Amino acid sequence: MSPAPAAPRTVLLTGAAGGVGSFLRASLPAEYGYDLRLFDQAPIEGEPEAITAPLSDTAALRKAAEGVDAIVHLAGISVEAPFADILGANIEGTYNLYKAARAAGVRRVVFASSNHAVGFTERPEGAPESGATVPVETRLRPDTYYGLSKCFGENLASLYADKHGIETVSIRIGSCFAKPRTVRMLDTWLSPADCHRLIHASITAELPAHSHGHHVVYGISANTRAWWSLDSAREIGFEPQDDSEVFAAEVIAELGELTPEDPEYRYFGGAFTQQQV
Ligand code: 15L
């Protein structure tokens, strides 16, 4: 019998200075013992070994990817922006990342996709009370250039899986903050702790055969009000532990309930569906 492959331990974390990156650079080593290589265009205080470079620096990316077991790719613009900016940071940047992963022989990428890749998807009739949820197989319906860049990233991941054998888990992240900031986020919240649980599962799980090397999941907690299916996340062993409901009374007392006509209630991507740049 051949020995089991060693557990992935050395991980390149791009976007390490950002909101989600800051949660993860503390929790991934503490909870699972990962040895992180940090990459961001902004310097990170207290991390002298972090690589400070933009995603357009292909030499720095190539060097950063050398010898790692997996890459968690969070870097890029995380909100709507002019197309030229999205093109550079998110589209070309993600392309550069996959080229570096391929050159360095990296086996697994975890791609921070977003709910905004399917942002114009409408809430199913009566959800969440009806129990209807939207599966990850729903049609791509980006709500912004930002969401469009996440569609590109997911399709690039699919190409690199089929053509070059690089596996990806694309996580369509909901709202990853310490606590929900809006009423919509009671549906879409991903707690920081569930975020590191999902990232760990995405790095380590064997992917189901039907994914053909590219597995897509929604990144949310076990929210009472959720209407995005967690089935594909559970397929890779993710079991969310948190529920935004503990914040519901406080958030609703402050901001009031949403009406069914409100884009924040009606659409996956909420107010992003109304944004223009
Ligand atoms: C995202 O993709 C954004 O990066 C984040 O800032 C939130 O707005 C989040 O989606 C959301 O939909 O709440």
PDB file of C-alpha atoms and ligand atoms in Angstrom:
ATOM      1  CA  MET A   1       0.000   0.000   0.000  1.00  0.00           C
ATOM      2  CA  SER A   2       1.372   3.435  -0.890  1.00  0.00           C
ATOM      3  CA  PRO A   3       1.639   5.919   2.006  1.00  0.00           C
ATOM      4  CA  ALA A   4      -1.100   8.534   2.375  1.00  0.00           C
ATOM      5  CA  PRO A   5      -0.063  11.950   0.990  1.00  0.00           C
ATOM      6  CA  ALA A   6       1.208  14.346   3.653  1.00  0.00           C
ATOM      7  CA  ALA A   7      -1.362  16.791   4.982  1.00  0.00           C
ATOM      8  CA  PRO A   8      -1.076  20.224   3.323  1.00  0.00           C
ATOM      9  CA  ARG A   9       0.710  22.553   5.693  1.00  0.00           C
ATOM     10  CA  THR A  10       2.422  25.370   3.817  1.00  0.00           C
ATOM     11  CA  VAL A  11      -0.145  27.739   2.393  1.00  0.00           C
ATOM     12  CA  LEU A  12       0.215  30.960   0.426  1.00  0.00           C
ATOM     13  CA  LEU A  13      -2.394  33.482   1.580  1.00  0.00           C
ATOM     14  CA  THR A  14      -2.923  36.353  -0.878  1.00  0.00           C
ATOM     15  CA  GLY A  15      -4.820  39.411   0.302  1.00  0.00           C
ATOM     16  CA  ALA A  16      -3.451  38.711   3.778  1.00  0.00           C
ATOM     17  CA  ALA A  17      -3.804  42.354   4.872  1.00  0.00           C
ATOM     18  CA  GLY A  18      -7.538  42.556   4.070  1.00  0.00           C
ATOM     19  CA  GLY A  19     -10.543  41.948   6.314  1.00  0.00           C
ATOM     20  CA  VAL A  20     -10.932  38.199   5.725  1.00  0.00           C
ATOM     21  CA  GLY A  21      -7.149  37.802   5.349  1.00  0.00           C
ATOM     22  CA  SER A  22      -6.607  39.333   8.771  1.00  0.00           C
ATOM     23  CA  PHE A  23      -9.024  36.865  10.408  1.00  0.00           C
ATOM     24  CA  LEU A  24      -7.360  33.952   8.637  1.00  0.00           C
ATOM     25  CA  ARG A  25      -3.739  34.840   9.242  1.00  0.00           C
ATOM     26  CA  ALA A  26      -4.472  34.599  12.959  1.00  0.00           C
ATOM     27  CA  SER A  27      -6.801  31.589  12.984  1.00  0.00           C
ATOM     28  CA  LEU A  28      -5.337  29.195  10.385  1.00  0.00           C
ATOM     29  CA  PRO A  29      -1.997  28.736  12.206  1.00  0.00           C
ATOM     30  CA  ALA A  30      -3.654  28.733  15.654  1.00  0.00           C
ATOM     31  CA  GLU A  31      -6.465  26.272  14.844  1.00  0.00           C
ATOM     32  CA  TYR A  32      -4.784  23.937  12.350  1.00  0.00           C
ATOM     33  CA  GLY A  33      -1.044  24.598  12.542  1.00  0.00           C
ATOM     34  CA  TYR A  34      -0.665  25.987   9.024  1.00  0.00           C
ATOM     35  CA  ASP A  35       2.585  27.607   8.075  1.00  0.00           C
ATOM     36  CA  LEU A  36       1.395  30.679   6.153  1.00  0.00           C
ATOM     37  CA  ARG A  37       3.257  32.644   3.512  1.00  0.00           C
ATOM     38  CA  LEU A  38       1.613  36.072   3.422  1.00  0.00           C
ATOM     39  CA  PHE A  39       1.196  38.130   0.240  1.00  0.00           C
ATOM     40  CA  ASP A  40      -0.428  41.542  -0.139  1.00  0.00           C
ATOM     41  CA  GLN A  41       0.182  44.762  -2.007  1.00  0.00           C
ATOM     42  CA  ALA A  42      -0.025  46.571   1.337  1.00  0.00           C
ATOM     43  CA  PRO A  43       2.605  46.030   4.040  1.00  0.00           C
ATOM     44  CA  ILE A  44       1.379  44.057   7.050  1.00  0.00           C
ATOM     45  CA  GLU A  45       2.369  45.421  10.426  1.00  0.00           C
ATOM     46  CA  GLY A  46       4.242  42.946  12.588  1.00  0.00           C
ATOM     47  CA  GLU A  47       4.847  40.563   9.646  1.00  0.00           C
ATOM     48  CA  PRO A  48       8.337  41.411   8.334  1.00  0.00           C
ATOM     49  CA  GLU A  49       8.454  38.281   6.162  1.00  0.00           C
ATOM     50  CA  ALA A  50       5.223  39.055   4.306  1.00  0.00           C
ATOM     51  CA  ILE A  51       5.668  39.569   0.561  1.00  0.00           C
ATOM     52  CA  THR A  52       4.577  43.077  -0.400  1.00  0.00           C
ATOM     53  CA  ALA A  53       3.705  43.093  -4.106  1.00  0.00           C
ATOM     54  CA  PRO A  54       0.721  43.587  -6.413  1.00  0.00           C
ATOM     55  CA  LEU A  55      -0.762  40.673  -8.379  1.00  0.00           C
ATOM     56  CA  SER A  56       0.727  42.245 -11.528  1.00  0.00           C
ATOM     57  CA  ASP A  57       4.218  41.360 -10.231  1.00  0.00           C
ATOM     58  CA  THR A  58       4.392  37.930 -11.853  1.00  0.00           C
ATOM     59  CA  ALA A  59       7.957  37.262 -10.651  1.00  0.00           C
ATOM     60  CA  ALA A  60       6.987  37.882  -7.019  1.00  0.00           C
ATOM     61  CA  LEU A  61       3.892  35.708  -7.397  1.00  0.00           C
ATOM     62  CA  ARG A  62       5.883  32.899  -8.985  1.00  0.00           C
ATOM     63  CA  LYS A  63       8.406  32.970  -6.134  1.00  0.00           C
ATOM     64  CA  ALA A  64       5.633  33.159  -3.530  1.00  0.00           C
ATOM     65  CA  ALA A  65       3.963  30.028  -4.946  1.00  0.00           C
ATOM     66  CA  GLU A  66       7.171  27.973  -4.919  1.00  0.00           C
ATOM     67  CA  GLY A  67       6.955  24.981  -2.571  1.00  0.00           C
ATOM     68  CA  VAL A  68       3.503  25.635  -1.090  1.00  0.00           C
ATOM     69  CA  ASP A  69       0.892  22.885  -0.696  1.00  0.00           C
ATOM     70  CA  ALA A  70      -2.038  25.178  -1.460  1.00  0.00           C
ATOM     71  CA  ILE A  71      -2.953  28.778  -2.214  1.00  0.00           C
ATOM     72  CA  VAL A  72      -5.816  30.680  -0.607  1.00  0.00           C
ATOM     73  CA  HIS A  73      -6.476  33.507  -3.047  1.00  0.00           C
ATOM     74  CA  LEU A  74      -8.264  36.440  -1.429  1.00  0.00           C
ATOM     75  CA  ALA A  75      -6.385  39.319  -3.073  1.00  0.00           C
ATOM     76  CA  GLY A  76      -8.087  41.796  -5.365  1.00  0.00           C
ATOM     77  CA  ILE A  77     -10.818  44.418  -5.177  1.00  0.00           C
ATOM     78  CA  SER A  78     -13.669  43.269  -2.930  1.00  0.00           C
ATOM     79  CA  VAL A  79     -16.392  45.748  -3.940  1.00  0.00           C
ATOM     80  CA  GLU A  80     -17.694  47.337  -7.137  1.00  0.00           C
ATOM     81  CA  ALA A  81     -15.163  49.549  -8.959  1.00  0.00           C
ATOM     82  CA  PRO A  82     -14.520  50.942 -12.467  1.00  0.00           C
ATOM     83  CA  PHE A  83     -14.000  48.163 -15.001  1.00  0.00           C
ATOM     84  CA  ALA A  84     -10.359  49.069 -15.665  1.00  0.00           C
ATOM     85  CA  ASP A  85      -9.539  48.562 -11.977  1.00  0.00           C
ATOM     86  CA  ILE A  86     -11.447  45.265 -11.787  1.00  0.00           C
ATOM     87  CA  LEU A  87      -9.734  44.102 -14.979  1.00  0.00           C
ATOM     88  CA  GLY A  88      -6.257  44.628 -13.525  1.00  0.00           C
ATOM     89  CA  ALA A  89      -6.690  43.474  -9.945  1.00  0.00           C
ATOM     90  CA  ASN A  90      -9.300  40.725 -10.256  1.00  0.00           C
ATOM     91  CA  ILE A  91      -9.231  39.400 -13.804  1.00  0.00           C
ATOM     92  CA  GLU A  92      -5.569  39.721 -14.808  1.00  0.00           C
ATOM     93  CA  GLY A  93      -4.538  39.283 -11.173  1.00  0.00           C
ATOM     94  CA  THR A  94      -6.319  35.938 -10.865  1.00  0.00           C
ATOM     95  CA  TYR A  95      -4.932  34.845 -14.230  1.00  0.00           C
ATOM     96  CA  ASN A  96      -1.408  35.665 -12.974  1.00  0.00           C
ATOM     97  CA  LEU A  97      -2.113  33.706  -9.806  1.00  0.00           C
ATOM     98  CA  TYR A  98      -3.112  30.542 -11.719  1.00  0.00           C
ATOM     99  CA  LYS A  99      -0.111  30.849 -14.010  1.00  0.00           C
ATOM    100  CA  ALA A 100       2.135  31.027 -10.943  1.00  0.00           C
ATOM    101  CA  ALA A 101       0.335  28.060  -9.343  1.00  0.00           C
ATOM    102  CA  ARG A 102       0.857  26.007 -12.467  1.00  0.00           C
ATOM    103  CA  ALA A 103       4.525  26.951 -12.824  1.00  0.00           C
ATOM    104  CA  ALA A 104       5.149  26.029  -9.177  1.00  0.00           C
ATOM    105  CA  GLY A 105       3.166  22.754  -9.372  1.00  0.00           C
ATOM    106  CA  VAL A 106       0.630  23.759  -6.707  1.00  0.00           C
ATOM    107  CA  ARG A 107      -2.080  21.113  -6.325  1.00  0.00           C
ATOM    108  CA  ARG A 108      -4.975  23.076  -4.786  1.00  0.00           C
ATOM    109  CA  VAL A 109      -6.286  26.659  -4.916  1.00  0.00           C
ATOM    110  CA  VAL A 110      -9.047  28.028  -2.712  1.00  0.00           C
ATOM    111  CA  PHE A 111     -10.566  30.915  -4.629  1.00  0.00           C
ATOM    112  CA  ALA A 112     -12.453  33.664  -2.804  1.00  0.00           C
ATOM    113  CA  SER A 113     -15.393  33.981  -5.162  1.00  0.00           C
ATOM    114  CA  SER A 114     -18.453  35.907  -4.042  1.00  0.00           C
ATOM    115  CA  ASN A 115     -22.215  35.746  -3.845  1.00  0.00           C
ATOM    116  CA  HIS A 116     -22.079  38.637  -6.322  1.00  0.00           C
ATOM    117  CA  ALA A 117     -21.265  36.130  -9.097  1.00  0.00           C
ATOM    118  CA  VAL A 118     -24.943  35.158  -8.813  1.00  0.00           C
ATOM    119  CA  GLY A 119     -26.121  38.456  -7.338  1.00  0.00           C
ATOM    120  CA  PHE A 120     -29.217  38.897  -9.526  1.00  0.00           C
ATOM    121  CA  THR A 121     -30.610  35.512  -8.420  1.00  0.00           C
ATOM    122  CA  GLU A 122     -33.952  36.042  -6.700  1.00  0.00           C
ATOM    123  CA  ARG A 123     -35.053  34.687  -3.367  1.00  0.00           C
ATOM    124  CA  PRO A 124     -37.186  31.538  -3.882  1.00  0.00           C
ATOM    125  CA  GLU A 125     -40.897  31.823  -3.033  1.00  0.00           C
ATOM    126  CA  GLY A 126     -41.434  31.936   0.712  1.00  0.00           C
ATOM    127  CA  ALA A 127     -37.787  31.380   1.662  1.00  0.00           C
ATOM    128  CA  PRO A 128     -36.509  30.836   4.255  1.00  0.00           C
ATOM    129  CA  GLU A 129     -39.777  29.611   5.865  1.00  0.00           C
ATOM    130  CA  SER A 130     -40.613  27.433   2.799  1.00  0.00           C
ATOM    131  CA  GLY A 131     -37.226  25.731   3.160  1.00  0.00           C
ATOM    132  CA  ALA A 132     -36.395  26.415  -0.514  1.00  0.00           C
ATOM    133  CA  THR A 133     -32.719  27.147  -1.133  1.00  0.00           C
ATOM    134  CA  VAL A 134     -30.661  28.091  -4.186  1.00  0.00           C
ATOM    135  CA  PRO A 135     -28.068  25.470  -5.222  1.00  0.00           C
ATOM    136  CA  VAL A 136     -24.590  26.393  -6.489  1.00  0.00           C
ATOM    137  CA  GLU A 137     -25.583  25.105  -9.934  1.00  0.00           C
ATOM    138  CA  THR A 138     -27.867  28.127 -10.440  1.00  0.00           C
ATOM    139  CA  ARG A 139     -27.004  30.222 -13.507  1.00  0.00           C
ATOM    140  CA  LEU A 140     -24.251  32.824 -13.128  1.00  0.00           C
ATOM    141  CA  ARG A 141     -25.958  36.225 -12.796  1.00  0.00           C
ATOM    142  CA  PRO A 142     -23.299  38.786 -11.811  1.00  0.00           C
ATOM    143  CA  ASP A 143     -24.633  41.980 -10.279  1.00  0.00           C
ATOM    144  CA  THR A 144     -21.551  44.183 -10.858  1.00  0.00           C
ATOM    145  CA  TYR A 145     -18.201  44.220 -12.700  1.00  0.00           C
ATOM    146  CA  TYR A 146     -16.892  42.909  -9.386  1.00  0.00           C
ATOM    147  CA  GLY A 147     -19.321  39.955  -9.564  1.00  0.00           C
ATOM    148  CA  LEU A 148     -18.363  39.454 -13.215  1.00  0.00           C
ATOM    149  CA  SER A 149     -14.710  39.125 -12.196  1.00  0.00           C
ATOM    150  CA  LYS A 150     -15.716  36.360  -9.788  1.00  0.00           C
ATOM    151  CA  CYS A 151     -17.501  34.542 -12.658  1.00  0.00           C
ATOM    152  CA  PHE A 152     -14.236  34.840 -14.600  1.00  0.00           C
ATOM    153  CA  GLY A 153     -12.269  33.432 -11.663  1.00  0.00           C
ATOM    154  CA  GLU A 154     -14.620  30.465 -11.306  1.00  0.00           C
ATOM    155  CA  ASN A 155     -14.398  29.698 -15.021  1.00  0.00           C
ATOM    156  CA  LEU A 156     -10.620  30.084 -14.982  1.00  0.00           C
ATOM    157  CA  ALA A 157     -10.532  27.580 -12.111  1.00  0.00           C
ATOM    158  CA  SER A 158     -12.594  25.161 -14.207  1.00  0.00           C
ATOM    159  CA  LEU A 159     -10.205  25.583 -17.162  1.00  0.00           C
ATOM    160  CA  TYR A 160      -7.121  24.970 -15.007  1.00  0.00           C
ATOM    161  CA  ALA A 161      -8.733  21.885 -13.471  1.00  0.00           C
ATOM    162  CA  ASP A 162      -9.594  20.332 -16.822  1.00  0.00           C
ATOM    163  CA  LYS A 163      -6.472  21.390 -18.652  1.00  0.00           C
ATOM    164  CA  HIS A 164      -3.753  21.325 -16.009  1.00  0.00           C
ATOM    165  CA  GLY A 165      -5.146  19.223 -13.142  1.00  0.00           C
ATOM    166  CA  ILE A 166      -5.045  22.071 -10.589  1.00  0.00           C
ATOM    167  CA  GLU A 167      -7.958  21.624  -8.182  1.00  0.00           C
ATOM    168  CA  THR A 168      -9.953  24.602  -6.911  1.00  0.00           C
ATOM    169  CA  VAL A 169     -12.648  25.146  -4.342  1.00  0.00           C
ATOM    170  CA  SER A 170     -14.460  28.391  -5.208  1.00  0.00           C
ATOM    171  CA  ILE A 171     -16.166  29.838  -2.155  1.00  0.00           C
ATOM    172  CA  ARG A 172     -18.974  32.291  -2.959  1.00  0.00           C
ATOM    173  CA  ILE A 173     -18.487  34.177   0.260  1.00  0.00           C
ATOM    174  CA  GLY A 174     -21.521  35.869   1.788  1.00  0.00           C
ATOM    175  CA  SER A 175     -20.734  38.558   4.364  1.00  0.00           C
ATOM    176  CA  CYS A 176     -17.669  37.738   6.436  1.00  0.00           C
ATOM    177  CA  PHE A 177     -17.525  40.194   9.301  1.00  0.00           C
ATOM    178  CA  ALA A 178     -17.274  39.877  13.086  1.00  0.00           C
ATOM    179  CA  LYS A 179     -21.067  40.350  13.194  1.00  0.00           C
ATOM    180  CA  PRO A 180     -23.877  41.090  10.697  1.00  0.00           C
ATOM    181  CA  ARG A 181     -23.959  44.816   9.815  1.00  0.00           C
ATOM    182  CA  THR A 182     -27.289  44.916   7.952  1.00  0.00           C
ATOM    183  CA  VAL A 183     -30.589  43.019   7.991  1.00  0.00           C
ATOM    184  CA  ARG A 184     -29.597  41.202   4.770  1.00  0.00           C
ATOM    185  CA  MET A 185     -26.469  39.951   6.505  1.00  0.00           C
ATOM    186  CA  LEU A 186     -28.677  37.964   8.879  1.00  0.00           C
ATOM    187  CA  ASP A 187     -29.174  35.717   5.788  1.00  0.00           C
ATOM    188  CA  THR A 188     -25.672  36.002   4.332  1.00  0.00           C
ATOM    189  CA  TRP A 189     -23.340  36.125   7.344  1.00  0.00           C
ATOM    190  CA  LEU A 190     -20.212  33.971   7.490  1.00  0.00           C
ATOM    191  CA  SER A 191     -18.709  34.121  10.959  1.00  0.00           C
ATOM    192  CA  PRO A 192     -14.908  34.391  11.150  1.00  0.00           C
ATOM    193  CA  ALA A 193     -14.796  30.983  12.885  1.00  0.00           C
ATOM    194  CA  ASP A 194     -16.957  29.308  10.226  1.00  0.00           C
ATOM    195  CA  CYS A 195     -14.758  31.009   7.640  1.00  0.00           C
ATOM    196  CA  HIS A 196     -11.616  29.276   8.922  1.00  0.00           C
ATOM    197  CA  ARG A 197     -13.531  25.975   9.180  1.00  0.00           C
ATOM    198  CA  LEU A 198     -14.609  26.309   5.540  1.00  0.00           C
ATOM    199  CA  ILE A 199     -11.137  27.307   4.343  1.00  0.00           C
ATOM    200  CA  HIS A 200      -9.587  24.334   6.154  1.00  0.00           C
ATOM    201  CA  ALA A 201     -12.133  21.958   4.581  1.00  0.00           C
ATOM    202  CA  SER A 202     -11.457  23.532   1.174  1.00  0.00           C
ATOM    203  CA  ILE A 203      -7.702  23.002   1.517  1.00  0.00           C
ATOM    204  CA  THR A 204      -7.858  19.437   2.796  1.00  0.00           C
ATOM    205  CA  ALA A 205     -10.985  17.683   1.459  1.00  0.00           C
ATOM    206  CA  GLU A 206     -10.963  15.188  -1.354  1.00  0.00           C
ATOM    207  CA  LEU A 207     -13.217  16.721  -4.000  1.00  0.00           C
ATOM    208  CA  PRO A 208     -16.288  14.775  -5.157  1.00  0.00           C
ATOM    209  CA  ALA A 209     -15.823  13.184  -8.595  1.00  0.00           C
ATOM    210  CA  HIS A 210     -18.751  15.142 -10.055  1.00  0.00           C
ATOM    211  CA  SER A 211     -16.867  18.417  -9.481  1.00  0.00           C
ATOM    212  CA  HIS A 212     -14.196  17.484 -12.058  1.00  0.00           C
ATOM    213  CA  GLY A 213     -11.583  19.305 -10.017  1.00  0.00           C
ATOM    214  CA  HIS A 214     -13.578  22.510  -9.496  1.00  0.00           C
ATOM    215  CA  HIS A 215     -15.964  22.528  -6.548  1.00  0.00           C
ATOM    216  CA  VAL A 216     -18.214  25.530  -5.825  1.00  0.00           C
ATOM    217  CA  VAL A 217     -19.727  26.278  -2.409  1.00  0.00           C
ATOM    218  CA  TYR A 218     -21.544  29.129  -0.692  1.00  0.00           C
ATOM    219  CA  GLY A 219     -19.716  30.593   2.270  1.00  0.00           C
ATOM    220  CA  ILE A 220     -22.288  31.246   4.989  1.00  0.00           C
ATOM    221  CA  SER A 221     -22.887  30.167   8.566  1.00  0.00           C
ATOM    222  CA  ALA A 222     -25.793  27.983   9.731  1.00  0.00           C
ATOM    223  CA  ASN A 223     -28.075  31.038   9.716  1.00  0.00           C
ATOM    224  CA  THR A 224     -31.735  30.467  10.574  1.00  0.00           C
ATOM    225  CA  ARG A 225     -32.625  32.948   7.779  1.00  0.00           C
ATOM    226  CA  ALA A 226     -30.284  31.533   5.101  1.00  0.00           C
ATOM    227  CA  TRP A 227     -31.650  30.599   1.677  1.00  0.00           C
ATOM    228  CA  TRP A 228     -28.429  29.589  -0.087  1.00  0.00           C
ATOM    229  CA  SER A 229     -27.835  25.842  -0.106  1.00  0.00           C
ATOM    230  CA  LEU A 230     -25.024  24.494   2.050  1.00  0.00           C
ATOM    231  CA  ASP A 231     -25.202  21.044   0.417  1.00  0.00           C
ATOM    232  CA  SER A 232     -22.044  21.406  -1.677  1.00  0.00           C
ATOM    233  CA  ALA A 233     -20.120  22.861   1.296  1.00  0.00           C
ATOM    234  CA  ARG A 234     -21.217  19.898   3.428  1.00  0.00           C
ATOM    235  CA  GLU A 235     -19.982  17.562   0.663  1.00  0.00           C
ATOM    236  CA  ILE A 236     -16.429  18.654   1.495  1.00  0.00           C
ATOM    237  CA  GLY A 237     -16.992  18.241   5.223  1.00  0.00           C
ATOM    238  CA  PHE A 238     -17.925  21.802   6.245  1.00  0.00           C
ATOM    239  CA  GLU A 239     -20.185  21.910   9.290  1.00  0.00           C
ATOM    240  CA  PRO A 240     -20.969  25.531  10.215  1.00  0.00           C
ATOM    241  CA  GLN A 241     -21.292  26.160  13.948  1.00  0.00           C
ATOM    242  CA  ASP A 242     -22.602  29.722  14.089  1.00  0.00           C
ATOM    243  CA  ASP A 243     -26.015  31.309  13.450  1.00  0.00           C
ATOM    244  CA  SER A 244     -26.592  35.042  12.877  1.00  0.00           C
ATOM    245  CA  GLU A 245     -29.924  34.755  14.698  1.00  0.00           C
ATOM    246  CA  VAL A 246     -28.201  35.689  17.964  1.00  0.00           C
ATOM    247  CA  PHE A 247     -27.781  39.195  16.488  1.00  0.00           C
ATOM    248  CA  ALA A 248     -31.245  39.434  14.873  1.00  0.00           C
ATOM    249  CA  ALA A 249     -33.128  41.343  17.589  1.00  0.00           C
ATOM    250  CA  GLU A 250     -30.357  43.939  17.899  1.00  0.00           C
ATOM    251  CA  VAL A 251     -29.942  44.445  14.125  1.00  0.00           C
ATOM    252  CA  ILE A 252     -33.686  44.662  13.427  1.00  0.00           C
ATOM    253  CA  ALA A 253     -34.307  47.012  16.370  1.00  0.00           C
ATOM    254  CA  GLU A 254     -31.694  49.327  14.896  1.00  0.00           C
ATOM    255  CA  LEU A 255     -32.474  49.072  11.162  1.00  0.00           C
ATOM    256  CA  GLY A 256     -36.038  47.693  10.864  1.00  0.00           C
ATOM    257  CA  GLU A 257     -37.318  44.691   8.835  1.00  0.00           C
ATOM    258  CA  LEU A 258     -36.855  44.616   5.034  1.00  0.00           C
ATOM    259  CA  THR A 259     -39.873  44.702   2.721  1.00  0.00           C
ATOM    260  CA  PRO A 260     -40.130  42.042  -0.046  1.00  0.00           C
ATOM    261  CA  GLU A 261     -39.572  44.731  -2.726  1.00  0.00           C
ATOM    262  CA  ASP A 262     -36.278  45.828  -1.215  1.00  0.00           C
ATOM    263  CA  PRO A 263     -33.311  44.596  -3.311  1.00  0.00           C
ATOM    264  CA  GLU A 264     -31.613  43.723  -0.034  1.00  0.00           C
ATOM    265  CA  TYR A 265     -34.412  41.205   0.561  1.00  0.00           C
ATOM    266  CA  ARG A 266     -35.110  40.136  -2.973  1.00  0.00           C
ATOM    267  CA  TYR A 267     -31.694  39.455  -4.498  1.00  0.00           C
ATOM    268  CA  PHE A 268     -28.678  37.374  -3.557  1.00  0.00           C
ATOM    269  CA  GLY A 269     -26.432  40.392  -4.021  1.00  0.00           C
ATOM    270  CA  GLY A 270     -28.730  42.878  -2.264  1.00  0.00           C
ATOM    271  CA  ALA A 271     -27.857  46.524  -2.920  1.00  0.00           C
ATOM    272  CA  PHE A 272     -25.009  45.570  -5.281  1.00  0.00           C
ATOM    273  CA  THR A 273     -27.745  44.983  -7.912  1.00  0.00           C
ATOM    274  CA  GLN A 274     -28.450  48.725  -7.816  1.00  0.00           C
ATOM    275  CA  GLN A 275     -24.861  49.978  -8.013  1.00  0.00           C
ATOM    276  CA  GLN A 276     -23.497  51.918 -10.996  1.00  0.00           C
ATOM    277  CA  VAL A 277     -19.922  53.030 -11.554  1.00  0.00           C
TER     278      VAL A 277
HETATM  279  C1  15L B   1     -18.674  40.761  -1.000  1.00  0.00           C
HETATM  280  O1  15L B   1     -18.301  40.050  -1.932  1.00  0.00           O
HETATM  281  C2  15L B   1     -17.860  41.890  -0.534  1.00  0.00           C
HETATM  282  O2  15L B   1     -16.477  41.659  -0.668  1.00  0.00           O
HETATM  283  C3  15L B   1     -18.148  42.289   0.898  1.00  0.00           C
HETATM  284  O3  15L B   1     -17.626  43.575   1.121  1.00  0.00           O
HETATM  285  C4  15L B   1     -19.651  42.264   1.258  1.00  0.00           C
HETATM  286  O4  15L B   1     -20.263  43.345   0.734  1.00  0.00           O
HETATM  287  C5  15L B   1     -20.264  40.956   0.794  1.00  0.00           C
HETATM  288  O5  15L B   1     -19.921  40.583  -0.519  1.00  0.00           O
HETATM  289  C6  15L B   1     -21.803  40.926   0.892  1.00  0.00           C
HETATM  290  O6  15L B   1     -22.468  40.570  -0.072  1.00  0.00           O
HETATM  291  O7  15L B   1     -22.297  41.237   1.966  1.00  0.00           O
END
